[in-house]
Every structure is written in structure tokens, then in C-alpha cells.
Short mmCIF file of C-alpha atoms and ligand atoms in Angstrom, two decimals:
data_model
loop_
_atom_site.label_atom_id
_atom_site.label_comp_id
_atom_site.label_asym_id
_atom_site.label_seq_id
_atom_site.Cartn_x
_atom_site.Cartn_y
_atom_site.Cartn_z
CA MET A 30 -6.57 27.77 -12.61
CA ASN A 31 -8.46 28.60 -15.73
CA ALA A 32 -11.81 26.99 -14.92
CA THR A 33 -12.37 26.00 -18.53
CA ALA A 34 -9.02 24.23 -18.99
CA PRO A 35 -9.30 20.44 -18.83
CA ILE A 36 -7.89 18.95 -15.65
CA ARG A 37 -5.66 16.10 -16.67
CA ARG A 38 -4.47 14.88 -13.27
CA HIS A 39 -6.55 14.59 -10.14
CA PHE A 40 -5.99 14.10 -6.43
CA ALA A 41 -8.39 11.18 -6.02
CA SER A 42 -5.95 8.31 -6.04
CA ASP A 43 -2.46 7.36 -7.03
CA ASN A 44 -4.07 4.64 -9.12
CA TYR A 45 -5.61 7.32 -11.35
CA ALA A 46 -2.09 7.83 -12.73
CA GLY A 47 -0.85 6.06 -15.82
CA ILE A 48 2.18 3.84 -16.29
CA CYS A 49 5.53 5.46 -15.57
CA PRO A 50 8.17 5.50 -18.34
CA GLU A 51 10.46 2.94 -16.69
CA ALA A 52 7.68 0.38 -16.30
CA TRP A 53 6.43 1.09 -19.82
CA ALA A 54 9.90 0.64 -21.33
CA ALA A 55 10.38 -2.63 -19.46
CA LEU A 56 7.03 -3.88 -20.75
CA ALA A 57 8.03 -3.02 -24.31
CA GLU A 58 11.38 -4.73 -23.87
CA ALA A 59 9.68 -7.86 -22.57
CA ASN A 60 7.30 -7.83 -25.51
CA GLN A 61 9.62 -9.64 -27.88
CA GLY A 62 9.51 -13.19 -29.06
CA HIS A 63 8.13 -15.99 -26.97
CA ALA A 64 8.78 -16.67 -23.31
CA VAL A 65 7.77 -19.52 -21.04
CA GLY A 66 4.43 -18.91 -19.33
CA TYR A 67 3.31 -18.94 -15.69
CA GLY A 68 6.44 -17.35 -14.22
CA ASP A 69 9.15 -19.67 -15.49
CA ASP A 70 10.60 -16.88 -17.60
CA GLU A 71 13.77 -14.85 -17.22
CA TRP A 72 11.94 -11.60 -16.40
CA THR A 73 10.20 -13.10 -13.44
CA GLN A 74 13.38 -14.72 -12.14
CA LYS A 75 15.33 -11.47 -12.50
CA ALA A 76 12.62 -9.36 -10.87
CA ALA A 77 12.46 -11.73 -7.90
CA ASP A 78 16.26 -11.64 -7.60
CA LEU A 79 16.21 -7.85 -7.66
CA ILE A 80 13.66 -7.79 -4.88
CA ARG A 81 15.92 -10.09 -2.84
CA GLU A 82 18.80 -7.72 -3.53
CA ILE A 83 16.82 -4.67 -2.46
CA PHE A 84 15.75 -6.32 0.79
CA GLU A 85 19.23 -7.77 1.30
CA THR A 86 17.93 -11.18 2.26
CA HIS A 87 16.80 -14.44 0.79
CA CYS A 88 13.03 -14.14 0.59
CA GLU A 89 10.38 -15.87 -1.52
CA VAL A 90 8.69 -13.63 -4.10
CA PHE A 91 5.42 -14.07 -5.99
CA PHE A 92 3.68 -11.66 -8.35
CA VAL A 93 -0.08 -11.24 -8.30
CA PHE A 94 -2.49 -8.92 -10.07
CA ASN A 95 -3.50 -6.58 -7.28
CA GLY A 96 -3.28 -5.58 -3.65
CA THR A 97 -6.48 -7.24 -2.51
CA ALA A 98 -5.22 -10.59 -3.78
CA ALA A 99 -1.76 -10.04 -2.30
CA ASN A 100 -3.22 -9.23 1.12
CA SER A 101 -5.89 -11.91 1.11
CA LEU A 102 -3.77 -14.78 -0.13
CA SER A 103 -0.80 -13.96 2.07
CA LEU A 104 -3.02 -13.60 5.15
CA ALA A 105 -4.65 -16.91 4.26
CA SER A 106 -1.21 -18.51 4.17
CA MET A 107 -0.57 -17.27 7.71
CA CYS A 108 -3.87 -18.32 9.26
CA GLN A 109 -6.20 -21.22 9.81
CA SER A 110 -9.92 -20.55 9.47
CA TYR A 111 -10.38 -20.31 13.25
CA HIS A 112 -7.69 -17.65 13.65
CA SER A 113 -8.02 -13.87 13.76
CA ILE A 114 -6.04 -11.03 12.22
CA LEU A 115 -5.59 -7.79 14.14
CA CYS A 116 -5.58 -4.65 12.03
CA HIS A 117 -6.32 -0.97 12.40
CA GLU A 118 -9.96 0.00 12.05
CA THR A 119 -9.12 2.01 8.91
CA ALA A 120 -7.07 -0.79 7.30
CA HIS A 121 -7.77 -1.56 3.66
CA VAL A 122 -8.10 -5.27 4.53
CA GLU A 123 -11.04 -4.32 6.73
CA THR A 124 -12.70 -1.50 4.83
CA ASP A 125 -11.97 -1.99 1.14
CA GLU A 126 -11.50 -5.64 0.26
CA CYS A 127 -15.08 -6.80 0.30
CA GLY A 128 -14.29 -9.48 2.89
CA ALA A 129 -11.62 -11.08 0.66
CA PRO A 130 -9.19 -11.82 3.53
CA GLU A 131 -11.93 -13.69 5.36
CA PHE A 132 -13.10 -15.36 2.15
CA PHE A 133 -9.70 -16.67 1.07
CA SER A 134 -8.86 -17.88 4.56
CA HIS A 135 -12.23 -19.60 4.87
CA GLY A 136 -13.45 -17.57 7.78
CA THR A 137 -10.48 -16.06 9.61
CA LYS A 138 -11.92 -13.10 11.48
CA VAL A 139 -10.53 -9.60 11.22
CA LEU A 140 -10.43 -7.89 14.62
CA LEU A 141 -10.17 -4.13 14.74
CA VAL A 142 -7.71 -2.13 16.78
CA SER A 143 -7.95 1.63 17.12
CA GLY A 144 -5.03 4.02 17.40
CA PRO A 145 -4.19 7.59 16.46
CA ASN A 146 -3.24 8.57 12.90
CA GLY A 147 -4.16 5.24 11.36
CA LYS A 148 -1.57 3.32 13.35
CA ILE A 149 -1.86 0.37 15.68
CA ASP A 150 0.07 0.64 18.91
CA PRO A 151 1.37 -2.22 21.07
CA ALA A 152 -1.17 -1.45 23.80
CA GLY A 153 -3.98 -1.96 21.29
CA ILE A 154 -2.60 -5.38 20.42
CA GLU A 155 -2.32 -6.28 24.10
CA ARG A 156 -5.93 -5.25 24.73
CA MET A 157 -7.29 -7.22 21.80
CA VAL A 158 -5.31 -10.37 22.52
CA THR A 159 -5.93 -10.51 26.26
CA ARG A 160 -9.58 -9.44 26.07
CA ARG A 161 -10.50 -13.09 25.72
CA THR A 162 -8.44 -16.24 25.75
CA ASP A 163 -11.17 -18.85 25.78
CA ILE A 164 -12.03 -21.38 23.09
CA HIS A 165 -14.97 -19.28 21.86
CA TYR A 166 -12.79 -16.37 20.72
CA PRO A 167 -11.08 -16.54 17.28
CA LYS A 168 -7.47 -17.20 18.17
CA PRO A 169 -5.27 -14.18 17.33
CA ARG A 170 -2.62 -15.23 14.86
CA ALA A 171 -1.41 -12.21 12.90
CA VAL A 172 -1.09 -8.44 13.03
CA SER A 173 -1.61 -6.63 9.74
CA LEU A 174 0.04 -3.22 9.43
CA THR A 175 -0.30 -0.83 6.51
CA GLN A 176 2.86 1.02 5.50
CA ALA A 177 2.30 3.86 4.58
CA THR A 178 -1.04 3.88 6.38
CA GLU A 179 -4.44 4.59 4.90
CA LEU A 180 -4.27 8.01 6.59
CA GLY A 181 -1.00 8.98 4.95
CA THR A 182 1.20 8.40 7.98
CA VAL A 183 4.24 6.17 8.29
CA TYR A 184 5.40 3.72 10.96
CA THR A 185 8.98 4.38 12.04
CA PRO A 186 11.41 1.48 12.51
CA ALA A 187 11.18 2.02 16.28
CA GLU A 188 7.37 1.84 16.22
CA LEU A 189 7.51 -1.33 14.17
CA LYS A 190 9.99 -2.91 16.54
CA ALA A 191 7.76 -2.12 19.51
CA ILE A 192 4.84 -3.78 17.72
CA TRP A 193 7.05 -6.74 16.89
CA ALA A 194 8.04 -7.19 20.52
CA LYS A 195 4.39 -7.22 21.54
CA ALA A 196 3.38 -9.50 18.67
CA LYS A 197 6.18 -11.91 19.45
CA SER A 198 5.21 -12.07 23.10
CA HIS A 199 1.79 -13.34 21.99
CA GLY A 200 3.07 -15.59 19.19
CA LEU A 201 1.62 -13.40 16.43
CA LYS A 202 3.00 -13.15 12.90
CA ILE A 203 3.30 -9.77 11.16
CA HIS A 204 1.80 -8.99 7.77
CA MET A 205 2.46 -5.68 6.05
CA ASP A 206 0.15 -4.16 3.47
CA GLY A 207 2.68 -2.16 1.50
CA ALA A 208 0.46 -0.79 -1.24
CA ARG A 209 2.46 2.42 -0.65
CA PHE A 210 5.60 0.80 0.71
CA ALA A 211 7.76 2.85 -1.68
CA ASN A 212 6.31 6.08 -0.27
CA ALA A 213 7.12 4.92 3.24
CA VAL A 214 10.73 4.06 2.37
CA ALA A 215 11.16 7.38 0.56
CA SER A 216 9.64 9.24 3.49
CA LEU A 217 11.81 7.56 6.13
CA GLY A 218 14.97 7.50 4.03
CA CYS A 219 15.75 4.08 5.45
CA ALA A 220 16.82 0.79 3.93
CA PRO A 221 13.84 -1.41 2.99
CA LYS A 222 15.09 -4.09 5.38
CA GLU A 223 14.83 -1.72 8.34
CA ILE A 224 11.04 -1.57 8.12
CA THR A 225 10.48 -5.16 7.08
CA TRP A 226 12.38 -8.25 8.19
CA GLN A 227 14.63 -6.35 10.59
CA ALA A 228 11.45 -5.13 12.29
CA GLY A 229 9.80 -8.53 12.43
CA VAL A 230 7.69 -8.40 9.25
CA ASP A 231 7.03 -11.94 8.04
CA VAL A 232 5.21 -11.09 4.80
CA LEU A 233 5.14 -7.88 2.79
CA CYS A 234 2.64 -7.09 0.06
CA PHE A 235 4.85 -4.79 -1.97
CA GLY A 236 2.66 -2.51 -4.05
CA GLY A 237 3.58 -1.72 -7.62
CA THR A 238 0.43 -0.21 -9.04
CA LYS A 239 0.38 3.01 -7.03
CA ASN A 240 4.09 3.44 -7.66
CA GLY A 241 3.70 3.53 -11.47
CA ILE A 242 3.37 -0.06 -12.66
CA HIS A 243 0.34 -0.92 -14.82
CA VAL A 244 -0.80 -3.94 -12.81
CA GLY A 245 0.69 -6.03 -10.08
CA ASP A 246 1.94 -6.40 -6.56
CA ALA A 247 4.71 -8.60 -5.24
CA VAL A 248 4.16 -10.85 -2.24
CA VAL A 249 7.45 -11.09 -0.39
CA PHE A 250 7.82 -13.80 2.24
CA PHE A 251 10.62 -13.12 4.70
CA ASP A 252 9.43 -16.10 6.70
CA ARG A 253 9.96 -18.55 3.87
CA GLU A 254 8.09 -21.36 5.61
CA LEU A 255 4.87 -19.34 5.16
CA ALA A 256 5.43 -19.44 1.39
CA ARG A 257 4.97 -23.19 1.28
CA GLU A 258 2.58 -24.04 -1.60
CA PHE A 259 1.76 -20.36 -2.07
CA ASP A 260 2.05 -20.95 -5.82
CA TYR A 261 -0.92 -23.32 -5.60
CA ARG A 262 -2.85 -20.76 -3.55
CA CYS A 263 -2.20 -18.15 -6.25
CA LYS A 264 -3.32 -20.49 -9.00
CA GLN A 265 -6.48 -21.49 -7.16
CA GLY A 266 -7.24 -17.86 -6.41
CA GLY A 267 -7.00 -16.91 -10.09
CA GLN A 268 -3.79 -14.98 -9.48
CA LEU A 269 -1.29 -16.93 -11.56
CA ALA A 270 -0.72 -14.91 -14.72
CA SER A 271 -0.11 -17.05 -17.77
CA LYS A 272 1.84 -14.24 -19.46
CA MET A 273 3.65 -13.55 -16.21
CA ARG A 274 6.51 -11.64 -17.83
CA PHE A 275 4.16 -8.69 -18.31
CA ILE A 276 3.50 -8.57 -14.57
CA SER A 277 7.12 -9.05 -13.51
CA ALA A 278 9.09 -7.14 -16.18
CA PRO A 279 7.94 -3.68 -15.05
CA TRP A 280 9.40 -4.44 -11.62
CA LEU A 281 12.79 -4.76 -13.27
CA GLY A 282 12.33 -1.37 -14.87
CA MET A 283 11.29 0.16 -11.56
CA LEU A 284 13.87 -1.41 -9.31
CA LYS A 285 17.05 -1.64 -11.35
CA ASP A 286 18.05 2.01 -11.08
CA GLY A 287 15.89 3.27 -8.23
CA ALA A 288 12.91 4.61 -10.22
CA TRP A 289 10.56 3.19 -7.58
CA LEU A 290 12.06 5.46 -4.92
CA ARG A 291 12.40 8.50 -7.19
CA HIS A 292 8.73 8.31 -8.13
CA ALA A 293 7.65 7.78 -4.53
CA ALA A 294 9.81 10.65 -3.29
CA HIS A 295 8.33 12.88 -5.98
CA ALA A 296 4.75 11.98 -5.00
CA ASN A 297 5.61 12.65 -1.36
CA ALA A 298 7.15 16.02 -2.28
CA MET A 299 4.02 17.02 -4.20
CA ALA A 300 1.90 16.20 -1.16
CA ALA A 301 4.25 18.27 1.00
CA ARG A 302 3.87 21.18 -1.43
CA LEU A 303 0.09 20.86 -1.31
CA GLU A 304 0.10 20.73 2.46
CA SER A 305 2.22 23.87 2.65
CA ARG A 306 -0.35 25.70 0.53
CA LEU A 307 -3.31 24.52 2.62
CA ARG A 308 -1.96 24.62 6.16
CA PRO A 309 -1.84 28.45 6.57
CA ARG A 310 -5.55 28.77 5.67
CA ALA A 311 -7.73 29.20 8.75
CA GLN A 312 -10.70 27.42 7.15
CA VAL A 313 -8.65 24.35 6.30
CA LYS A 314 -7.82 21.80 8.94
CA ILE A 315 -5.06 19.31 8.19
CA LEU A 316 -6.25 16.10 9.83
CA PHE A 317 -3.18 13.87 10.16
CA PRO A 318 0.58 14.35 9.96
CA ARG A 319 1.48 14.36 6.28
CA GLN A 320 4.25 11.80 6.00
CA ALA A 321 3.76 10.21 2.58
CA ASN A 322 1.85 11.14 -0.57
CA ALA A 323 -1.55 12.02 0.87
CA VAL A 324 -2.92 15.12 2.54
CA PHE A 325 -6.13 14.75 4.54
CA ALA A 326 -7.95 18.02 5.05
CA GLU A 327 -11.26 19.17 6.40
CA LEU A 328 -12.69 21.76 4.01
CA PRO A 329 -15.91 23.79 4.19
CA ARG A 330 -18.71 22.04 2.27
CA PRO A 331 -19.13 24.87 -0.30
CA VAL A 332 -15.41 24.62 -1.08
CA ILE A 333 -15.67 20.87 -1.67
CA ASP A 334 -18.67 21.40 -3.91
CA GLY A 335 -16.95 24.24 -5.74
CA LEU A 336 -13.85 22.15 -6.41
CA HIS A 337 -15.98 19.28 -7.67
CA GLU A 338 -17.88 21.71 -9.91
CA ARG A 339 -14.57 22.85 -11.37
CA GLY A 340 -13.85 19.25 -12.29
CA TRP A 341 -11.43 18.23 -9.57
CA ARG A 342 -11.79 14.69 -8.33
CA PHE A 343 -10.90 13.62 -4.81
CA TYR A 344 -12.44 11.35 -2.20
CA THR A 345 -14.25 12.40 0.95
CA PHE A 346 -15.07 8.99 2.43
CA ILE A 347 -11.64 7.43 3.06
CA GLY A 348 -10.42 6.63 6.54
CA GLN A 349 -12.15 8.80 9.10
CA GLY A 350 -13.62 11.36 6.71
CA GLY A 351 -12.22 14.63 5.44
CA CYS A 352 -10.91 15.14 1.93
CA ARG A 353 -8.13 12.82 0.86
CA LEU A 354 -5.81 14.56 -1.58
CA MET A 355 -3.50 11.96 -3.04
CA CYS A 356 -0.45 12.69 -5.16
CA ALA A 357 1.05 10.29 -7.68
CA TRP A 358 4.35 9.79 -9.50
CA ASP A 359 3.12 12.09 -12.27
CA THR A 360 1.58 14.89 -10.19
CA THR A 361 3.27 18.14 -11.18
CA GLU A 362 3.97 21.31 -9.22
CA GLU A 363 1.61 23.02 -11.63
CA ASP A 364 -1.17 20.54 -10.77
CA VAL A 365 -0.69 21.29 -7.09
CA ASP A 366 -0.60 25.03 -7.65
CA ASN A 367 -3.68 24.97 -9.88
CA PHE A 368 -5.64 22.98 -7.33
CA ALA A 369 -4.48 25.19 -4.45
CA ARG A 370 -5.36 28.34 -6.38
CA ASP A 371 -8.85 27.05 -7.12
CA LEU A 372 -9.30 26.06 -3.49
CA GLU A 373 -8.08 29.44 -2.24
CA SER A 374 -10.42 31.28 -4.58
CA LEU A 375 -13.37 29.36 -3.09
CA LEU A 376 -12.52 30.09 0.55
C1 PLP B 229 -3.75 0.52 1.68
C2 PLP B 229 -4.12 -0.24 0.45
N1 PLP B 229 -3.90 -1.55 0.41
C3 PLP B 229 -4.15 -2.27 -0.70
C4 PLP B 229 -4.65 -1.66 -1.82
C5 PLP B 229 -4.78 -2.49 -3.05
O1 PLP B 229 -5.97 -2.58 -3.60
P1 PLP B 229 -6.26 -3.16 -5.06
O2 PLP B 229 -6.82 -4.51 -4.86
O3 PLP B 229 -7.25 -2.20 -5.62
O4 PLP B 229 -4.98 -3.20 -5.85
C6 PLP B 229 -4.96 -0.30 -1.81
C7 PLP B 229 -5.58 0.35 -2.97
O5 PLP B 229 -6.34 1.28 -2.86
C8 PLP B 229 -4.67 0.43 -0.64
O6 PLP B 229 -4.90 1.75 -0.58
#
């Protein structure tokens, strides 16, 4: 890359990207005349119906402003304050939500499970649940899985079903943090139902922001009983948008002709391209299997510093360390090649 050229797109996060054209057009279309507030509008009804169509089941759908709220409020709806939630030690609900899941559930404890490549395995659940069964231990109630994971890997339907069997045997519900659910579906090439309700997921936090929407995640309750009074929980938590059509309309734009999967597949492909440039280099260690839109790599310190000096932004503190190189719906082949060329010149 020409070191003096401005870098327009980075590899720090998929939320660095702007709004994709389909979401933008849907926003503009919704921006006409007046519409009923607080979700009783046609955009919100249609977006929820489309989500039901995509998942091929009758589920309850709510739109909230962000992923932290989606996770926290849905987990709160699954748990009493004396319960516990099992999640991977690198899970966003544990590391990046400032205690919001515990806060909104009035004290439900998050218990950490380890496992390779950012994934929980059934044995980890067994260990954590059977470690203690006395009254002094916060009663395990839910397993929270992130799909795609914080380390850029993806649970297969078979892995999810194995977790479900274990969870069911202990009476645990399953929550899925799907901030990058679209990337997981695109990566697996499966139907959305295969990695959600057909694999035992009770609640999915379906991420829109990282997929190209300006703001907003959908909370999808496959276990509809858990959705009871969730609208009140959203309102109390400051998550009921008065101009709801501007949260829901972009979902229509994304879902109606498959833009959500096209954008996710593109981001995944850009990460694959980046990985293929980095993997052959002896001084670069790829840390986890690249299965979605992130590449995690260990780079020599002077290379990291050199890339930062050239203006590239990426994180070095996510998950278990290493550099997280995240691609978005708008990452171009040229962006990848420019970054790789700069990196190679510093090795
Ligand atoms: C795995 C995961 N879950 C949830 C979120 C949602 O977070 P936010 O509250 O910033 O929308 C993120 C965003 O970084 C994430 O990476």
C-alpha cells in the first residue's frame, strides 16, 4: 500500500463499517409520513413476520438497540436472581458487557466454562453443573453460546445438538448470542433453523449491526413462554424505541432478498482471503480455525507497531490475545491486499 494514502476501512471491527445499501434504502422508504410509535407499525410487524419465515417457525420477535441489551434482557427473562448462566470464558456476556447480564437479572451469576477455539463442549457443562449441587451454589439455569464465537469459529449443528442433549439432561435452557449469526449461517451453508430451534436454542439474539444495519438486534424467542412480558422488560430497560420503524425497517431490507447472507458470506470470504495471505508466512501464527469473518494471528511486535504506524486499526486484546483482524460487509479485496502487502513488507 502507498503509506500516505488514507486508509478508509480497517480490520478492527465489523461495527466500524457503515450502513449497507439495503438497510439504508429500507430506512429511507420507512421515512415517509407518520407511523404508529413503539412497534405497532407495519414495518415492525412485517420484519417480525419475515424473521418467522426465515426460521420457519412461529417465534416471538422483539427489536432492541444493541447486542448487550439483547443478551442481558433475554438472559434475565430465562433466569431468577439466584440462578447461574454457563458461558465460555471468552464470551461477550462475560468479558464485554460490563456486568449487564448480572445487572438486568438482579444478580444471576455467570459461570465460566473453558474449551478449545472459543467453544463450550458438553463435558465442560457437565463439570460445571455437577461440581456443586448444594443450596450455596447458584443454580445453573442456562447455557449461553456465541455463534459465531468471539474467536471466529462456528458451532456445527452436531456440536449444538450434543450441547443440547447435555443441557437438557440438566434442565438447562439455551441462549445464543448471535451478534454474528449471519456469518455462522453463511459459513455453514445451513438453514437458520438447523442451528437454532432444531438444535435446542430457546432464545437467539440475532445481530443486525455487524451485518450492515445502523442500529439494532432482534431477540427471537423460540420458546415462546420465555417471551412473556418481555415487552415490559424492554421498556423498563430503556430498550423500547418510540420510533421503532427505524429499528425494524432495515431488517426488511436485509432479509427480504437475502442481503443478510450475501453480506455475511462476503465478509467471510474476505477473511478467508486475508488468512490465505498470512498463513504461508513463517513469522505469522494463525491462532484459531478461521470459520467466519475474523482472522486471529500472532504477529511479531515490530510488525504490529509498524501496521499501527501506517494507520491500520485492529485489536490485540480480544479473546485470548493475538491480533484480531475482522472483515465486514464492505471490506474489499483491495483492502485485504493492501493490508497484507503492508504486513509482508514489515516482516
Ligand atoms: C459476540 C458479541 N456479542 C454481542 C455484541 C454486541 O455488543 P453491542 O452491545 O456493542 O451491540 C458484540 C459486539 O461486539 C459481540 O462481539
